[in-house]
C-alpha cells in the first residue's frame, strides 16, 4: 500500500519563491542543490523539466485536481489508506490551510516557477528561454487554477526582498505572455517530453477557455465568457489540427496511454517521455493506485471511481473498458474500468487476502470499506513480459499532460460559448467525431451538460476534472459520500498558512 508521509515544513528552497528566507547561497530541496548564480545551461533547463515529475505522483497536484471531484475517492480500508484523513478531506471539501497536500502542492509548483525564472533570467539561447517560458507558464497555470494567487521572486532580487504576489487576473496575463513567447520561438519536438509550438498552443487554448474563471469578480462565479477569448481558443485549436495531430482510430483509444504510446499515439502533445531504461515520470502510479494486492502486477489497493460516474458511460463505449491485446491475455487485467470478478494470468479467478472472491463492487464507503469495494481505473497499464510476468520497474508509458482530444473538446465548448470557427465546425460534430470511434451513440445536439459529461468520459483521471467542473459551475454539487453542496469558496484552495505568515503580500483566500 502506498501512503504519503506527513512532514514538518521548514524554511527550504521553496520559500525563496513564496516567502523569503535569511540566506540564499545554495538551497537544498530533496537531493537537488540549486545555485542561483548558474542557471543558464541545458542541465539547468532539465532541472525545470524534472520538476514535472511530481505531476505523476498520486498525491499533491493530481490529488487536489481529482479527489475533490465526482471522478475519484480514496476510501479508508480498515487500517489501510487512513493517512490522517488526507484523502477523505479532499473528497468532502473539508480541507484547511494546514492540509498537508495543500502545502506540499504549493511548494512543488512554486519551485517549478522559480527554477524556470532562473533559467529565463540567465539563458542567452532563445530555445532554452522558450522552453523554460512554457514550463513556467504550466506551473503558474496550476498555481493560479488551484490557489488564485501567484508569488513571484525575481531571481536577481536581493535576498531580503519579499516576493511580490500577482492576483489571479495579472498572473493569467503573465502566463499568456510566457506562452506567446514560447509559441513564437518553439518548433516541433522530438517527443512529448519537450516543449513545442503545439504544446504552447494547447496550453494557451486552456488558459483562454478558463480566463473567465480567473478574472471573475467573485470566487466561484458566475462567469462571463467573452467572445474574443473563445475565438482565441478556436484559433489555437485549429493551429494544432493544422500541425497534423489527430484522434486515435476506432478501437484504439488506449493507444494514447499504453506502453508503446511514444510510437503509436497520434494525439499526445506534451507530457513526460519515458523509455524502458529511463523513467523520469512514473505512469506506474496510475495503475498501482487501484490494483489489488493479489493482482498481476500487485498494487496499493487504493483509489476508486464513483458508481454514478462509471454509469455515465454506455456499455458499448470502448473508454469504459476493453480486453487489451498483450495485457488481458497475459495477466487478466483489462484497460479502463474494473468492476466485478477479477482475473489473473491464465484466466484464474482471483481472491481477496481472506480467500473470498475478488469482486470489485460499485458500492464503496469513504470511511469504512473492505479491500474489494470500489470500481478501479486502469487508464495506464503495465507491459507484461512474454511469459506473463511484469517487471515492476520496466514501465515506459509516456505520461500525458496535454493531448489533442482535450483541445478538440475545448474548441467545441468555445463555439458553444459564442466563439466563431472559420472552418464552420459545430459542437455536436466535434463531440460526435470523438464519440463515434469509441462505440458511443452519436448525439443529435449538445448541451452544456452533454459537453461536460463528454469531457469526463474522454479525459477521466487525467487531472482536468476539477478545472472542468468549476468552469461549468458544478464543482460544489453533492456527490456520493459528499451529500451536501459545498460553498463556492471551495473552488479555490487556501494559501498554506505558513506561506501567509511569512509573506505579507499574500492574503488568505475567502472562506478560510
Coordinates of C-alpha atoms in Angstrom, one line a residue:
X1 CA 0.0 0.0 0.0
X2 CA 1.3 3.4 -1.0
X3 CA 0.9 6.1 1.7
X4 CA 2.0 9.7 1.8
X5 CA 4.3 10.9 4.6
X6 CA 3.4 13.9 6.7
X7 CA 6.5 16.0 7.2
X8 CA 7.4 19.1 9.1
X9 CA 7.9 22.1 6.8
X10 CA 11.0 24.2 7.2
X11 CA 12.2 27.3 5.5
X12 CA 13.6 25.4 2.5
X13 CA 14.2 26.4 -1.1
X14 CA 10.6 26.7 -1.9
X15 CA 10.2 29.7 0.4
X16 CA 12.5 31.6 -1.9
X17 CA 9.6 31.6 -4.3
X18 CA 6.9 32.0 -1.7
X19 CA 8.0 33.8 1.4
X20 CA 11.7 34.7 1.8
X21 CA 14.5 33.2 3.9
X22 CA 17.6 34.6 5.6
X23 CA 20.2 33.2 3.2
X24 CA 20.3 32.4 -0.5
X25 CA 23.6 30.9 -1.3
X26 CA 22.7 27.3 -2.0
X27 CA 19.4 25.7 -1.0
X28 CA 18.8 22.0 -0.9
X29 CA 15.4 20.6 -1.8
X30 CA 15.4 16.8 -1.7
X31 CA 18.7 15.7 -3.3
X32 CA 18.9 18.7 -5.6
X33 CA 21.1 21.7 -4.9
X34 CA 20.2 24.9 -6.8
X35 CA 22.8 27.5 -7.3
X36 CA 21.0 30.8 -8.2
X37 CA 24.2 32.1 -9.9
X38 CA 24.3 29.4 -12.6
X39 CA 21.0 28.7 -14.3
X40 CA 21.5 29.1 -18.0
X41 CA 22.6 25.7 -19.3
X42 CA 20.7 22.8 -20.7
X43 CA 21.3 21.0 -17.5
X44 CA 19.5 23.7 -15.6
X45 CA 16.6 23.6 -18.1
X46 CA 16.5 19.8 -17.5
X47 CA 16.1 20.6 -13.8
X48 CA 13.0 22.5 -14.6
X49 CA 11.6 19.6 -16.6
X50 CA 12.4 17.3 -13.7
X51 CA 10.0 19.3 -11.6
X52 CA 7.2 18.0 -13.8
X53 CA 7.8 14.5 -12.4
X54 CA 5.8 15.3 -9.3
X55 CA 2.7 15.6 -11.5
X56 CA 2.7 11.8 -11.9
X57 CA 2.5 11.2 -8.1
X58 CA -0.9 10.1 -6.8
X59 CA -0.7 12.9 -4.3
X60 CA -0.4 16.7 -4.4
X61 CA -1.4 18.4 -7.7
X62 CA -3.1 15.3 -9.1
X63 CA -4.9 14.6 -5.8
X64 CA -6.1 18.2 -5.5
X65 CA -7.4 18.1 -9.0
X66 CA -9.1 14.7 -8.9
X67 CA -10.1 13.6 -5.3
X68 CA -12.2 16.8 -4.9
X69 CA -14.4 15.7 -7.9
X70 CA -17.1 13.3 -9.0
X71 CA -14.4 11.0 -10.6
X72 CA -12.4 9.8 -7.6
X73 CA -12.3 9.0 -4.0
X74 CA -9.8 7.4 -1.6
X75 CA -11.7 5.1 0.8
X76 CA -10.2 4.0 4.1
X77 CA -10.0 0.2 4.2
X78 CA -9.6 -0.9 7.8
X79 CA -6.2 0.5 8.7
X80 CA -5.2 1.0 5.1
X81 CA -5.3 4.4 3.5
X82 CA -6.4 6.3 6.5
X83 CA -3.4 8.6 6.2
X84 CA -4.7 11.1 8.8
X85 CA -7.8 11.7 6.7
X86 CA -6.0 13.5 3.9
X87 CA -7.9 11.7 1.0
X88 CA -11.3 12.0 2.8
X89 CA -10.9 15.7 3.4
X90 CA -10.2 16.3 -0.3
X91 CA -13.3 14.4 -1.4
X92 CA -15.6 16.0 1.2
X93 CA -14.2 19.5 0.6
X94 CA -13.2 19.9 4.3
X95 CA -9.5 20.8 3.8
X96 CA -7.9 23.6 5.8
X97 CA -4.9 25.9 5.3
X98 CA -2.8 23.4 7.2
X99 CA -3.8 20.4 5.0
X100 CA -0.6 18.6 4.1
X101 CA -1.2 18.2 0.4
X102 CA -2.4 21.8 0.0
X103 CA 1.0 22.8 1.4
X104 CA 3.1 20.3 -0.5
X105 CA 1.5 21.1 -3.8
X106 CA 2.1 24.8 -3.2
X107 CA 5.8 24.0 -2.6
X108 CA 6.2 21.7 -5.6
X109 CA 4.6 24.1 -8.1
X110 CA 6.3 27.2 -6.9
X111 CA 9.7 25.5 -7.0
X112 CA 9.0 24.9 -10.7
X113 CA 8.1 28.6 -11.3
X114 CA 11.3 29.8 -9.6
X115 CA 13.5 27.3 -11.3
X116 CA 12.1 28.3 -14.7
X117 CA 12.5 32.0 -13.8
X118 CA 16.2 31.4 -13.1
X119 CA 16.7 29.8 -16.5
X120 CA 14.8 32.6 -18.3
X121 CA 16.8 35.3 -16.5
X122 CA 20.2 33.9 -17.3
X123 CA 19.9 32.0 -20.5
X124 CA 21.1 33.5 -23.8
X125 CA 19.7 30.9 -26.1
X126 CA 16.1 31.6 -27.3
X127 CA 15.3 27.9 -27.5
X128 CA 16.2 27.4 -23.8
X129 CA 14.3 30.6 -22.9
X130 CA 11.2 29.5 -24.8
X131 CA 11.1 26.0 -23.2
X132 CA 11.6 27.5 -19.8
X133 CA 8.8 30.0 -20.5
X134 CA 6.4 27.2 -21.4
X135 CA 7.3 25.3 -18.3
X136 CA 6.9 28.4 -16.1
X137 CA 3.6 29.0 -17.7
X138 CA 2.5 25.5 -16.9
X139 CA 3.5 25.6 -13.3
X140 CA 1.9 29.1 -12.9
X141 CA -1.3 27.9 -14.5
X142 CA -1.6 25.2 -11.9
X143 CA -0.9 27.6 -9.1
X144 CA -3.4 30.1 -10.4
X145 CA -6.0 27.4 -11.0
X146 CA -5.6 25.9 -7.6
X147 CA -4.8 28.9 -5.4
X148 CA -5.8 32.0 -7.3
X149 CA -2.6 33.9 -6.3
X150 CA 1.0 33.7 -7.6
X151 CA 4.0 34.7 -5.6
X152 CA 6.9 35.8 -7.8
X153 CA 10.5 36.3 -6.9
X154 CA 12.9 38.0 -9.4
X155 CA 16.0 35.8 -9.4
X156 CA 18.1 38.9 -9.4
X157 CA 16.3 40.5 -6.4
X158 CA 18.2 40.9 -3.2
X159 CA 17.9 38.1 -0.6
X160 CA 15.9 40.3 1.7
X161 CA 13.2 41.1 -0.8
X162 CA 9.8 39.8 -0.1
X163 CA 8.3 38.2 -3.2
X164 CA 5.6 40.2 -5.0
X165 CA 2.2 38.5 -5.4
X166 CA 0.2 38.6 -8.7
X167 CA -3.5 38.5 -8.3
X168 CA -5.4 35.9 -10.5
X169 CA -6.0 38.2 -13.4
X170 CA -2.5 39.6 -13.5
X171 CA -1.0 36.1 -13.2
X172 CA -3.2 35.0 -16.1
X173 CA -1.9 37.8 -18.3
X174 CA 1.7 36.9 -17.3
X175 CA 1.1 33.3 -18.3
X176 CA -0.3 34.3 -21.7
X177 CA 2.8 36.4 -22.4
X178 CA 5.1 33.5 -21.5
X179 CA 3.2 31.2 -23.8
X180 CA 3.1 33.7 -26.6
X181 CA 6.9 33.9 -26.4
X182 CA 7.1 30.1 -26.3
X183 CA 4.8 29.7 -29.3
X184 CA 6.9 32.2 -31.4
X185 CA 10.2 30.6 -30.6
X186 CA 9.5 26.9 -30.5
X187 CA 9.0 24.4 -33.3
X188 CA 8.2 20.7 -33.3
X189 CA 9.8 18.5 -30.6
X190 CA 11.4 15.0 -30.9
X191 CA 8.9 13.6 -28.3
X192 CA 6.2 14.7 -25.9
X193 CA 8.8 15.3 -23.2
X194 CA 10.0 18.6 -24.8
X195 CA 8.1 21.8 -25.0
X196 CA 6.9 22.5 -28.6
X197 CA 4.9 25.1 -30.5
X198 CA 1.8 22.8 -30.3
X199 CA 2.2 22.4 -26.5
X200 CA 2.3 26.2 -26.1
X201 CA -0.8 26.5 -28.3
X202 CA -2.6 23.8 -26.4
X203 CA -1.9 25.5 -23.1
X204 CA -2.9 28.8 -24.5
X205 CA -6.3 27.4 -25.5
X206 CA -6.8 26.1 -22.0
X207 CA -5.8 29.4 -20.4
X208 CA -8.2 31.4 -22.6
X209 CA -11.0 28.9 -22.0
X210 CA -10.6 29.4 -18.2
X211 CA -9.8 33.1 -18.3
X212 CA -13.4 33.9 -17.3
X213 CA -12.9 31.9 -14.2
X214 CA -9.6 33.6 -13.4
X215 CA -10.9 37.1 -13.9
X216 CA -14.4 36.8 -12.3
X217 CA -15.4 39.3 -9.7
X218 CA -16.5 36.6 -7.3
X219 CA -14.7 33.4 -6.4
X220 CA -16.8 30.5 -7.9
X221 CA -18.7 32.7 -10.4
X222 CA -20.9 33.5 -12.1
X223 CA -18.6 33.5 -15.2
X224 CA -18.9 35.5 -18.4
X225 CA -17.0 34.1 -21.4
X226 CA -16.0 37.0 -23.8
X227 CA -16.3 36.1 -27.5
X228 CA -12.7 37.3 -28.1
X229 CA -11.4 34.7 -25.6
X230 CA -13.4 31.9 -27.1
X231 CA -12.2 32.9 -30.6
X232 CA -8.6 32.5 -29.3
X233 CA -9.4 29.0 -28.1
X234 CA -10.7 28.1 -31.5
X235 CA -7.7 29.8 -33.2
X236 CA -5.1 27.7 -31.2
X237 CA -7.1 24.5 -31.6
X238 CA -7.2 25.0 -35.4
X239 CA -3.4 25.5 -35.4
X240 CA -2.9 22.2 -33.6
X241 CA -5.1 20.4 -36.1
X242 CA -3.2 22.0 -39.0
X243 CA 0.0 20.7 -37.4
X244 CA -1.2 17.1 -38.0
X245 CA -2.4 15.9 -34.7
X246 CA -5.4 13.5 -35.0
X247 CA -7.7 11.3 -32.8
X248 CA -6.9 7.7 -32.4
X249 CA -8.8 5.4 -34.8
X250 CA -11.7 3.2 -33.8
X251 CA -10.8 0.7 -31.2
X252 CA -7.5 2.4 -30.3
X253 CA -8.4 4.8 -27.5
X254 CA -6.0 3.3 -25.0
X255 CA -3.2 3.7 -27.6
X256 CA -2.6 7.1 -26.1
X257 CA -1.7 5.5 -22.7
X258 CA -0.2 2.1 -23.5
X259 CA 3.4 1.1 -23.1
X260 CA 4.1 1.9 -26.8
X261 CA 2.3 5.3 -26.8
X262 CA 5.6 7.0 -27.8
X263 CA 5.3 5.4 -31.2
X264 CA 1.6 4.7 -31.5
X265 CA -0.2 7.8 -30.3
X266 CA -1.4 10.4 -32.9
X267 CA -2.7 12.9 -30.4
X268 CA -0.3 13.2 -27.4
X269 CA 1.0 16.7 -27.4
X270 CA 3.0 17.2 -24.2
X271 CA 3.9 15.2 -21.1
X272 CA 6.8 13.2 -19.7
X273 CA 8.8 11.0 -22.1
X274 CA 9.7 7.6 -20.6
X275 CA 11.8 4.7 -22.0
X276 CA 12.5 1.3 -20.5
X277 CA 15.9 2.5 -19.3
X278 CA 14.9 6.0 -18.3
X279 CA 11.6 6.6 -16.4
X280 CA 11.6 10.1 -15.1
X281 CA 7.8 10.3 -14.8
X282 CA 6.2 7.2 -13.4
X283 CA 3.0 6.3 -15.1
X284 CA 3.1 3.2 -12.9
X285 CA 1.5 5.2 -10.1
X286 CA -1.7 5.4 -12.1
X287 CA -2.2 1.6 -12.2
X288 CA -0.7 0.9 -8.8
X289 CA -3.3 3.2 -7.2
X290 CA -6.1 0.8 -7.7
X291 CA -4.6 -2.7 -8.2
X292 CA -5.4 -5.2 -5.5
X293 CA -2.6 -6.9 -3.7
X294 CA -3.3 -10.2 -5.4
X295 CA -3.5 -8.9 -9.0
X296 CA -0.6 -9.1 -11.5
X297 CA 1.1 -6.8 -11.0
X298 CA 0.2 -6.2 -7.4
X299 CA -0.8 -2.7 -6.3
X300 CA -1.7 -0.5 -3.4
X301 CA -5.5 -1.2 -3.4
X302 CA -6.4 2.4 -3.0
X303 CA -8.4 4.8 -5.1
X304 CA -11.7 4.2 -6.8
X305 CA -14.1 5.9 -9.1
X306 CA -17.7 6.7 -8.2
X307 CA -20.5 4.4 -9.4
X308 CA -22.5 7.3 -10.9
X309 CA -19.5 8.4 -13.0
X310 CA -19.0 4.8 -14.2
X311 CA -22.6 4.6 -15.1
X312 CA -22.4 7.7 -17.3
X313 CA -20.7 5.5 -20.0
X314 CA -22.6 3.4 -22.5
X315 CA -21.8 -0.2 -22.3
X316 CA -20.6 -0.1 -25.9
X317 CA -18.1 2.8 -25.2
X318 CA -14.6 1.5 -25.5
X319 CA -13.4 4.0 -23.0
X320 CA -15.4 2.2 -20.2
X321 CA -13.1 -0.8 -20.6
X322 CA -11.8 -3.4 -23.0
X323 CA -9.6 -6.5 -23.2
X324 CA -6.3 -5.1 -24.4
X325 CA -4.1 -7.4 -26.5
X326 CA -0.8 -8.3 -24.8
X327 CA -2.2 -7.3 -21.4
X328 CA -5.5 -9.1 -20.7
X329 CA -4.5 -12.3 -22.4
X330 CA -1.3 -12.4 -20.3
X331 CA -2.2 -11.2 -16.8
X332 CA -6.0 -10.9 -16.9
X333 CA -6.1 -7.1 -16.4
X334 CA -8.5 -5.1 -18.6
X335 CA -7.8 -1.5 -19.8
X336 CA -10.3 1.1 -18.4
X337 CA -12.7 0.5 -15.5
X338 CA -12.5 -2.7 -13.5
X339 CA -15.7 -4.0 -11.8
X340 CA -16.9 -7.5 -10.9
X341 CA -14.9 -10.6 -10.6
X342 CA -11.2 -10.0 -11.3
X343 CA -8.9 -12.5 -13.1
X344 CA -5.2 -13.2 -13.1
X345 CA -2.8 -15.0 -15.5
X346 CA -4.4 -17.9 -17.3
X347 CA -7.9 -16.6 -16.6
X348 CA -7.7 -17.7 -13.0
X349 CA -10.3 -16.2 -10.7
X350 CA -8.6 -14.1 -8.1
X351 CA -9.4 -14.0 -4.4
X352 CA -9.0 -11.4 -1.6
X353 CA -6.4 -12.0 1.1
X354 CA -9.1 -13.8 3.1
X355 CA -9.7 -16.3 0.2
X356 CA -13.1 -14.9 -0.8
X357 CA -13.6 -14.0 -4.5
X358 CA -12.1 -10.7 -5.6
X359 CA -15.1 -8.9 -6.9
X360 CA -14.9 -5.2 -7.2
X361 CA -18.2 -3.7 -6.3
X362 CA -19.8 -0.3 -7.3
X363 CA -20.6 0.3 -3.6
X364 CA -17.9 1.9 -1.6
X365 CA -17.8 3.8 1.7
X366 CA -15.3 6.6 2.1
X367 CA -14.7 5.9 5.8
X368 CA -15.2 2.1 6.1
X369 CA -14.6 -0.1 3.0
X370 CA -13.5 -3.6 2.6
X371 CA -10.5 -4.4 0.3
X372 CA -12.7 -5.3 -2.6
X373 CA -15.1 -2.4 -2.6
X374 CA -15.0 0.3 -5.3
X375 CA -14.6 0.3 -9.1
X376 CA -10.9 0.7 -10.1
X377 CA -9.5 2.5 -13.1
X378 CA -6.6 1.4 -15.3
X379 CA -6.2 4.0 -18.0
X380 CA -2.4 3.4 -18.0
X381 CA -1.3 -0.2 -17.6
X382 CA 1.9 -2.3 -17.5
X383 CA 3.6 -4.1 -20.3
X384 CA 3.7 -7.8 -19.4
X385 CA 6.7 -9.9 -20.4
X386 CA 6.3 -12.7 -22.9
X387 CA 6.0 -15.2 -20.0
X388 CA 3.2 -13.2 -18.4
X389 CA 5.4 -11.7 -15.6
X390 CA 5.6 -8.0 -15.1
X391 CA 8.9 -6.2 -14.4
X392 CA 8.0 -3.7 -11.7
X393 CA 10.5 -1.1 -12.8
X394 CA 10.0 -1.5 -16.6
X395 CA 7.1 0.7 -17.4
X396 CA 7.8 3.0 -20.3
X397 CA 4.4 4.6 -21.0
X398 CA 4.8 8.3 -21.7
X399 CA 2.8 10.3 -19.1
X400 CA 0.4 12.5 -20.9
X401 CA -0.4 16.1 -19.8
X402 CA -1.8 17.7 -23.0
X403 CA -3.5 15.8 -25.8
X404 CA -5.5 16.5 -28.9
X405 CA -8.9 15.2 -27.8
X406 CA -8.8 17.7 -24.9
X407 CA -8.1 20.5 -27.4
X408 CA -11.0 19.5 -29.7
X409 CA -13.5 19.4 -26.8
X410 CA -12.2 22.8 -25.7
X411 CA -12.9 24.1 -29.2
X412 CA -16.4 22.6 -29.1
X413 CA -17.0 24.4 -25.8
X414 CA -15.6 27.7 -27.1
X415 CA -18.0 27.5 -30.1
X416 CA -20.9 26.8 -27.7
X417 CA -19.9 29.8 -25.6
X418 CA -20.1 32.1 -28.5
X419 CA -16.9 31.7 -30.4
X420 CA -16.7 31.6 -34.2
X421 CA -14.9 28.8 -36.1
X422 CA -13.7 29.9 -39.5
X423 CA -13.8 26.2 -40.5
X424 CA -17.5 26.0 -39.7
X425 CA -17.4 23.1 -37.3
X426 CA -20.2 22.7 -34.8
X427 CA -20.0 21.5 -31.2
X428 CA -22.1 18.4 -32.0
X429 CA -19.9 17.5 -35.0
X430 CA -16.8 17.7 -32.8
X431 CA -18.3 15.7 -30.0
X432 CA -19.5 13.0 -32.3
X433 CA -16.1 12.8 -34.0
X434 CA -14.8 11.8 -30.6
X435 CA -17.7 9.6 -29.5
X436 CA -18.4 7.6 -32.7
X437 CA -14.9 5.9 -33.0
X438 CA -15.3 4.8 -29.3
X439 CA -18.6 3.0 -30.0
X440 CA -20.8 5.6 -28.3
X441 CA -24.1 6.6 -29.9
X442 CA -23.9 9.9 -31.9
X443 CA -25.7 12.8 -30.3
X444 CA -28.3 14.9 -32.2
X445 CA -27.5 18.0 -30.2
X446 CA -25.1 19.0 -27.5
X447 CA -26.0 21.0 -24.3
X448 CA -23.5 22.3 -21.7
X449 CA -24.4 19.2 -19.6
X450 CA -23.6 16.9 -22.5
X451 CA -20.3 18.6 -23.1
X452 CA -19.2 18.4 -19.5
X453 CA -20.1 14.8 -19.4
X454 CA -18.2 14.1 -22.6
X455 CA -15.1 15.7 -21.2
X456 CA -15.4 13.4 -18.2
X457 CA -15.7 10.3 -20.4
X458 CA -12.8 11.3 -22.6
X459 CA -10.4 12.8 -20.0
X460 CA -11.2 10.8 -16.9
X461 CA -8.3 10.6 -14.4
X462 CA -6.1 12.8 -16.4
X463 CA -6.1 15.7 -13.9
X464 CA -8.6 18.1 -15.5
X465 CA -11.9 17.2 -13.9
X466 CA -11.9 19.9 -11.1
X467 CA -10.9 22.5 -13.6
X468 CA -13.9 21.5 -15.9
X469 CA -16.4 21.2 -13.1
X470 CA -15.6 24.7 -11.8
X471 CA -15.9 26.3 -15.3
X472 CA -19.3 24.6 -15.8
X473 CA -20.5 25.7 -12.3
X474 CA -20.8 22.1 -11.0
X475 CA -17.8 21.6 -8.7
X476 CA -19.7 22.3 -5.5
X477 CA -22.6 20.0 -6.3
X478 CA -23.3 17.0 -3.9
X479 CA -21.8 13.7 -5.0
X480 CA -21.6 10.2 -3.5
X481 CA -20.0 10.4 0.0
X482 CA -20.5 14.2 0.0
X483 CA -24.2 14.6 0.3
X484 CA -24.3 18.4 0.7
X485 CA -23.2 21.1 -1.6
X486 CA -20.0 22.9 -0.6
X487 CA -19.5 26.6 -0.5
X488 CA -18.3 28.3 -3.7
X489 CA -15.2 29.4 -1.9
X490 CA -14.0 25.8 -2.1
X491 CA -13.3 26.4 -5.8
X492 CA -10.0 27.7 -4.5
X493 CA -7.7 26.0 -2.1
X494 CA -6.4 28.0 0.8
X495 CA -2.9 29.6 0.7
X496 CA -0.8 27.4 3.1
X497 CA -0.8 29.1 6.5
X498 CA 2.9 29.2 6.9
X499 CA 3.2 31.0 3.5
X500 CA 0.7 33.6 4.6
X501 CA 2.6 34.0 7.9
X502 CA 5.9 34.6 6.1
X503 CA 4.9 36.8 3.1
X504 CA 2.8 39.8 4.0
X505 CA 1.9 40.2 0.3
X506 CA -0.1 37.0 0.4
X507 CA -3.7 37.3 1.6
X508 CA -5.7 34.2 2.6
X509 CA -8.4 33.2 0.2
X510 CA -12.1 33.9 1.0
X511 CA -13.7 31.2 3.2
X512 CA -10.6 30.3 5.1

